[in-house]
Coordinates of C-alpha atoms and ligand atoms in Angstrom, one line a residue:
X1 CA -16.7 -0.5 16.5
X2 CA -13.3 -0.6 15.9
X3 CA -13.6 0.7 12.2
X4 CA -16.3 2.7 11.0
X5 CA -18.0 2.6 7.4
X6 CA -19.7 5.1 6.0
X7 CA -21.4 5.7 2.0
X8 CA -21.2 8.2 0.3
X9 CA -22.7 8.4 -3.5
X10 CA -19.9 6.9 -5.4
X11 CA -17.3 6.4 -2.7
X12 CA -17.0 4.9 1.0
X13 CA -15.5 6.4 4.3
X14 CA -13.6 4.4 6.5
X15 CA -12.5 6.1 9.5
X16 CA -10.1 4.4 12.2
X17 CA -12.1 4.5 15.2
X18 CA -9.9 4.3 18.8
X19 CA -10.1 7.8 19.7
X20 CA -9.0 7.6 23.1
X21 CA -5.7 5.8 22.2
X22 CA -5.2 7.7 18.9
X23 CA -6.2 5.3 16.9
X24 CA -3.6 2.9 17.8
X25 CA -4.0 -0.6 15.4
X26 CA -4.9 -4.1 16.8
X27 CA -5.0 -7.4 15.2
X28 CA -8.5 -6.9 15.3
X29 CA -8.7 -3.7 13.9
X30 CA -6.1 -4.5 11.1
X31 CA -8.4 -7.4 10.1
X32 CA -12.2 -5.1 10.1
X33 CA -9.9 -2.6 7.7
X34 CA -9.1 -5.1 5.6
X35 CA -13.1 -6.6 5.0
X36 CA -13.9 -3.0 4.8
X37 CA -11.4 -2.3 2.1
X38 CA -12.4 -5.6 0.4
X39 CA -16.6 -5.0 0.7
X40 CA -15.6 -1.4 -0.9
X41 CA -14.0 -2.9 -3.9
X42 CA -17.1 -6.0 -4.0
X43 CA -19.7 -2.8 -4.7
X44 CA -19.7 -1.9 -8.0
X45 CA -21.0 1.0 -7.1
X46 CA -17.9 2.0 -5.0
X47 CA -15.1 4.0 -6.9
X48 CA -13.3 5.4 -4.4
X49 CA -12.5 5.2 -1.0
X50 CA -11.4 7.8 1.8
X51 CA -9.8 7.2 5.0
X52 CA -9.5 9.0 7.9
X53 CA -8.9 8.8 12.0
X54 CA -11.8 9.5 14.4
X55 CA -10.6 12.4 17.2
X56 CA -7.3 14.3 17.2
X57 CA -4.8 11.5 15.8
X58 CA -4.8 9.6 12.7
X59 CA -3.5 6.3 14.1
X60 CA -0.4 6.0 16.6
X61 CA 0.6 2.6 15.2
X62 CA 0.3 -0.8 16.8
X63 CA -1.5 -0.7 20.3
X64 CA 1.6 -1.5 22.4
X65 CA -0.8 -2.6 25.1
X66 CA -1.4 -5.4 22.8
X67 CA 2.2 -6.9 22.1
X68 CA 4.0 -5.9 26.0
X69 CA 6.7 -8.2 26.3
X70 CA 5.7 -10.5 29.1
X71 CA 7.7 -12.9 31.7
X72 CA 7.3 -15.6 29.0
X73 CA 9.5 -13.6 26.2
X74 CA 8.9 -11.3 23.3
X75 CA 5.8 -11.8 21.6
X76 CA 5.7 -13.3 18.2
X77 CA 4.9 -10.8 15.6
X78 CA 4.3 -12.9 12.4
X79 CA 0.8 -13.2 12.5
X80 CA -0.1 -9.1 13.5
X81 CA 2.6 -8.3 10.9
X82 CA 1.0 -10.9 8.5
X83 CA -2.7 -8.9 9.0
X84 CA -1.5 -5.8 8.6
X85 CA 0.6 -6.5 5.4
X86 CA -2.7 -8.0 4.1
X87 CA -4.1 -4.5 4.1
X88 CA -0.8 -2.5 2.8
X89 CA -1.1 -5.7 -0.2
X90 CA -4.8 -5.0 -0.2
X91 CA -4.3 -1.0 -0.7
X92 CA -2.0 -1.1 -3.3
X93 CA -3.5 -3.8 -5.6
X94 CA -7.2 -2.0 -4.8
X95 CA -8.6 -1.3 -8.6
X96 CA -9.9 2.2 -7.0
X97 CA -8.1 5.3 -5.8
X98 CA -7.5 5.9 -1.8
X99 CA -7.6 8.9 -0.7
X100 CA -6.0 9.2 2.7
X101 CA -7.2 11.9 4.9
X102 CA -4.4 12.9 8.0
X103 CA -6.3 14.3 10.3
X104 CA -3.8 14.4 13.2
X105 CA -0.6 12.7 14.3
X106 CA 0.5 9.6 12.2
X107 CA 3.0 7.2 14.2
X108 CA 4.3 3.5 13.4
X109 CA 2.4 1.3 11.1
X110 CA 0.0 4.2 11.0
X111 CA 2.0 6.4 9.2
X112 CA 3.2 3.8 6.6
X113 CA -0.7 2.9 6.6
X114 CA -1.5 6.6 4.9
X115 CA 1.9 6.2 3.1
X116 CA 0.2 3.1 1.3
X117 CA -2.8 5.2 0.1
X118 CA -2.4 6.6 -3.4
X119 CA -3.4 10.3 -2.6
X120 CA -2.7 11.7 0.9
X121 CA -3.6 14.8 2.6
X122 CA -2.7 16.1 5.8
X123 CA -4.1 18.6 8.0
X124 CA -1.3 21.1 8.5
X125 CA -1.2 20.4 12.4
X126 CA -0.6 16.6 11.8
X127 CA 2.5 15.0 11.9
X128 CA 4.4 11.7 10.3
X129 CA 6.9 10.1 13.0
X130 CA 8.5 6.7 11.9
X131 CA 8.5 6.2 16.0
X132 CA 9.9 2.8 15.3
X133 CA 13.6 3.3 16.6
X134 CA 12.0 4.7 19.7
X135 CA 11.2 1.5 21.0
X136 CA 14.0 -0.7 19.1
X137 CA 12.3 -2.0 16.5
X138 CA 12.4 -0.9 12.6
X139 CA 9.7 0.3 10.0
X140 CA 7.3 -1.9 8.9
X141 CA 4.3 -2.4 7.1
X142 CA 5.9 -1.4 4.1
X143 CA 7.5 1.8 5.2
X144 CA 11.3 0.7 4.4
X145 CA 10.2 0.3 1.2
X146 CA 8.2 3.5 0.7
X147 CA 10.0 6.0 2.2
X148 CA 13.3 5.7 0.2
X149 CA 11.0 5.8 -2.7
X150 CA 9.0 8.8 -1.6
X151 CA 11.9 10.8 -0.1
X152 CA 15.1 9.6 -1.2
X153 CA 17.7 7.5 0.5
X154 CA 19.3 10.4 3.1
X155 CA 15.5 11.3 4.2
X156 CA 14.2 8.0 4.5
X157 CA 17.4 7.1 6.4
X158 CA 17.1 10.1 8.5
X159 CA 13.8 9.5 9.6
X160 CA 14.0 5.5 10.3
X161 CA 16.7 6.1 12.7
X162 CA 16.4 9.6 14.1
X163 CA 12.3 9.0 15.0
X164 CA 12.0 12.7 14.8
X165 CA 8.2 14.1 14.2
X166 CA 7.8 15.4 10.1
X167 CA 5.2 18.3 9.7
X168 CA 2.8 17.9 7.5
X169 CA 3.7 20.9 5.7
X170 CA 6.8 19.3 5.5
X171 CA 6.3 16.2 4.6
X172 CA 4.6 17.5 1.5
X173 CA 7.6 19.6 0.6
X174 CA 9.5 16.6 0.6
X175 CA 6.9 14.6 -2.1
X176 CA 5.7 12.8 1.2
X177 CA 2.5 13.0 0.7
X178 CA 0.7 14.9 -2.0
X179 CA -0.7 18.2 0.5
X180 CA -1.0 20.0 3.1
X181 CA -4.3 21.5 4.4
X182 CA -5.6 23.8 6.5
X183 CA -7.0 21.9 10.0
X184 CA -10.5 22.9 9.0
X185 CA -10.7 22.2 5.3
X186 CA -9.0 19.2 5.6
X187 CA -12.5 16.7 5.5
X188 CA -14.3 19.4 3.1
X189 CA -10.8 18.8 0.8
X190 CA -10.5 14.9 1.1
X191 CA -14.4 14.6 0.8
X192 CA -14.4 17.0 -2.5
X193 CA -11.1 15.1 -4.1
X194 CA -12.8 11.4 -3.2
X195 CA -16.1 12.5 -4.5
X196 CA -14.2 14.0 -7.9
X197 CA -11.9 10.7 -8.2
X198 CA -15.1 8.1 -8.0
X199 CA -16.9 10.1 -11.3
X200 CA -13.5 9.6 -13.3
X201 CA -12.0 6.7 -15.5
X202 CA -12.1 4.2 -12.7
X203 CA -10.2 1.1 -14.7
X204 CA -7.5 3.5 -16.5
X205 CA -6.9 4.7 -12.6
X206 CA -6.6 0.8 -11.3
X207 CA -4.0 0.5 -14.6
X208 CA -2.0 3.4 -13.5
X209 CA -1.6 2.3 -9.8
X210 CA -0.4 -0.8 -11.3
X211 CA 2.0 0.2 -13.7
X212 CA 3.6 2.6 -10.9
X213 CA 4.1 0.0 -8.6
X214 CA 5.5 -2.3 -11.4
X215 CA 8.1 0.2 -12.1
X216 CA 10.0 0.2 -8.7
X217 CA 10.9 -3.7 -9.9
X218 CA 11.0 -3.0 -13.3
X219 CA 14.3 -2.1 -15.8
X220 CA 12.8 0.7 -18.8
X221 CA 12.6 -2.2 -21.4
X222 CA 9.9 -4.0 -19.1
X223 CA 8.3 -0.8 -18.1
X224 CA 7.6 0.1 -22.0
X225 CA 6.1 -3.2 -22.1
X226 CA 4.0 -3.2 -19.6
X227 CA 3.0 0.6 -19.9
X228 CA 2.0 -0.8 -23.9
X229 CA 0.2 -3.7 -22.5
X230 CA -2.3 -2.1 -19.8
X231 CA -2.8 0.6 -22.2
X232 CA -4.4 -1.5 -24.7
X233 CA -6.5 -3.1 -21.6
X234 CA -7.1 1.0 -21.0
X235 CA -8.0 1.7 -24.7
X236 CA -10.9 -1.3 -24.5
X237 CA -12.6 0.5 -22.1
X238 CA -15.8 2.5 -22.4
X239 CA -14.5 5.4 -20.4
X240 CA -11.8 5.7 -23.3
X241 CA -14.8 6.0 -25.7
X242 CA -16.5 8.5 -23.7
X243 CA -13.5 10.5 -22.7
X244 CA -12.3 11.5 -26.7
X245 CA -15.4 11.4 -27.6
X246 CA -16.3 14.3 -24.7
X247 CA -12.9 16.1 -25.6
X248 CA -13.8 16.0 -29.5
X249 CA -17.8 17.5 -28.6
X250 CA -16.3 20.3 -26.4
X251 CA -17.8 18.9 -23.1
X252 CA -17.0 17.3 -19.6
X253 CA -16.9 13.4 -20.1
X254 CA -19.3 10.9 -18.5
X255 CA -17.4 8.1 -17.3
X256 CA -19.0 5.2 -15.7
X257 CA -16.2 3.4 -14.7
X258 CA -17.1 -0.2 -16.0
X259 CA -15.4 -2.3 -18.6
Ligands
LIG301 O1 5.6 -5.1 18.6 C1 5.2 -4.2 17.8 O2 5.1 -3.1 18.1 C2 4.8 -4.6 16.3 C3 4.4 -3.6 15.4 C4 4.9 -2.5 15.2 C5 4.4 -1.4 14.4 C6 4.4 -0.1 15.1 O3 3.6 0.7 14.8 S1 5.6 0.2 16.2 C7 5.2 1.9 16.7 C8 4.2 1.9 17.8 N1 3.8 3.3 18.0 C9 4.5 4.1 18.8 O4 5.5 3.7 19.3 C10 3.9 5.4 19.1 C11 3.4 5.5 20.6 N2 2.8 6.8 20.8 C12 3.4 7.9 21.0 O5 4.6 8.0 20.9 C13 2.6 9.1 21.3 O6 1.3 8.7 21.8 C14 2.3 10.0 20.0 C15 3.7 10.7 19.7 C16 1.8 9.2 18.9 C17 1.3 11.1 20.4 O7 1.6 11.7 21.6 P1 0.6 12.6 22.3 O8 1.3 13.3 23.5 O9 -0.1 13.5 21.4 O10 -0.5 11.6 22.9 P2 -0.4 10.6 24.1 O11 -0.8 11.3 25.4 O12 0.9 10.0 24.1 O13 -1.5 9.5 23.7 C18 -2.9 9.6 24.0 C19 -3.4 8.3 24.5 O14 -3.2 7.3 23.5 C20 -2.5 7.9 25.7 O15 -3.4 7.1 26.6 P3 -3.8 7.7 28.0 O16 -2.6 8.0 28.7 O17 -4.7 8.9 27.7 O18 -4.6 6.6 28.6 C21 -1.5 6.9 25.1 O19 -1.0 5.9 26.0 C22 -2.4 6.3 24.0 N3 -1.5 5.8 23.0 C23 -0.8 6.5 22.1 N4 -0.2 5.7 21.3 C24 -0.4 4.4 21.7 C25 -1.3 4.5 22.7 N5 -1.7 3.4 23.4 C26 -1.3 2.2 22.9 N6 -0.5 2.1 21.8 C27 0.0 3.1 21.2 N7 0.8 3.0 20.1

């Protein structure tokens, strides 16, 4: 199994499961992550979702094995890109937080892959490389678009084109990625923050993550109008009910996450 799925009360494990080549995507693998990601948001009793690597990397990027060039020419990339840019859609449009756990060296289209997760972690021995420019090709899977965003234009450009390793530590200095762990509380951390994040206001979540992504189009005027707009979706929701009504009775809400 390419992909493993695992339940947890409130919230679902994936983990990336190549150990022996660090994770390192296929076609195949790109299209089990994405029926995992949509089963998880099918379950209504899913409101979160973790993902991790099996073994010592978190995923090395595309298998190369998979796309050698070969006597009859370069292979044609469009439909692997397509798949994987199917799951970086699919992760930011998810109505649920992702928590990405790091647990060891994230290269290619697997480092723009935790990128595309809305919280990530790292364990303090990982690493980020954009290792694109080692081999002549450019970021992809949504990384040109991220990193600028994440880092700033002199970072991002730094790391497309120098393909130097980031630390974790870091990479959360820089507003990479939200943390660095210690190597052996990284699962105990990722597991504790999923676990928290799938007993909060699930829909006002799913309204946030899409109001931050409409913003990086968006001039202020639009922004105020959407930000007014999904928070009258927001303030229809039971969890709204709950929440003031816990804050006004002095005690922790009970939000179930539905509409
Ligand atoms: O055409 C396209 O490529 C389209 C899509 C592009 C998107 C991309 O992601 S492009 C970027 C692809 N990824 C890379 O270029 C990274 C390649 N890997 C590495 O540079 C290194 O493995 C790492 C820096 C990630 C880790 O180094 P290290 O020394 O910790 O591990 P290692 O010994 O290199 O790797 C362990 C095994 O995994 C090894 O296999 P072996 O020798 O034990 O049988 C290695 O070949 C295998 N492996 C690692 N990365 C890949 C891989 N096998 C296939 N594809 C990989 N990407």
């Amino acid at each position: 199994m390419t992909i493993l799925v695992e339940q947890h009360p409130g919230y679902r494990q994936i983990t990336l499961n190549q150990p022996d080549r660090l994770n390192a995507l296929t076609a195949a693998m790109g299209e089990a992550l994405l029926a995992a990601l949509e089963d998880a948001e099918h379950d209504a009793e899913c409101r979160a979702i973790l993902i991790t690597g099996a073994g010592r990397g978190f995923c090395a990027g595309q298998n190369l094995t998979e796309v050698a060039p070969t006597e009859a020419g370069p292979p044609d990339l469009g439909p692997l890109l397509d798949g994987y840019n199917a799951v970086i859609r699919k992760l930011r449009a998810l109505p649920l937080p992702v928590v990405c756990a790091v647990n060891g060296i994230a290269a290619g289209a697997g480092a723009n892959l935790a990128l595309a997760c809305d919280i990530v972690l790292a364990a303090k021995s990982a690493s980020f490389l954009q290792a694109f420019a080692r081999i002549g090709l450019i970021p992809d899977v949504g990384g040109t678009w991220i990193l600028p965003r994440l880092v700033g234009a002199a970072r991002a450009r730094a790391l497309a084109i120098l393909a130097e390793p980031l630390s974790a530590g870091r990479a959360a200095e820089w507003g990479l990625i939200w943390q660095a762990v210690d190597d052996d509380r990284l699962m105990d951390t990722a597991h504790a923050l999923t676990a928290r994040l799938a007993t909060q206001a699930t829909i006002g979540i799913a309204l946030a993550k899409r109001a931050l992504d409409a913003a990086a189009a968006n001039t202020l005027d639009q922004q105020l109008d959407l930000e007014r707009d999904l928070q009258n979706e927001a303030v229809r929701t039971p969890d709204y009910a709950e929440g003031v009504r816990a804050f006004l009775e002095k005690r922790a809400p009970r939000f179930t996450g539905k509409r």
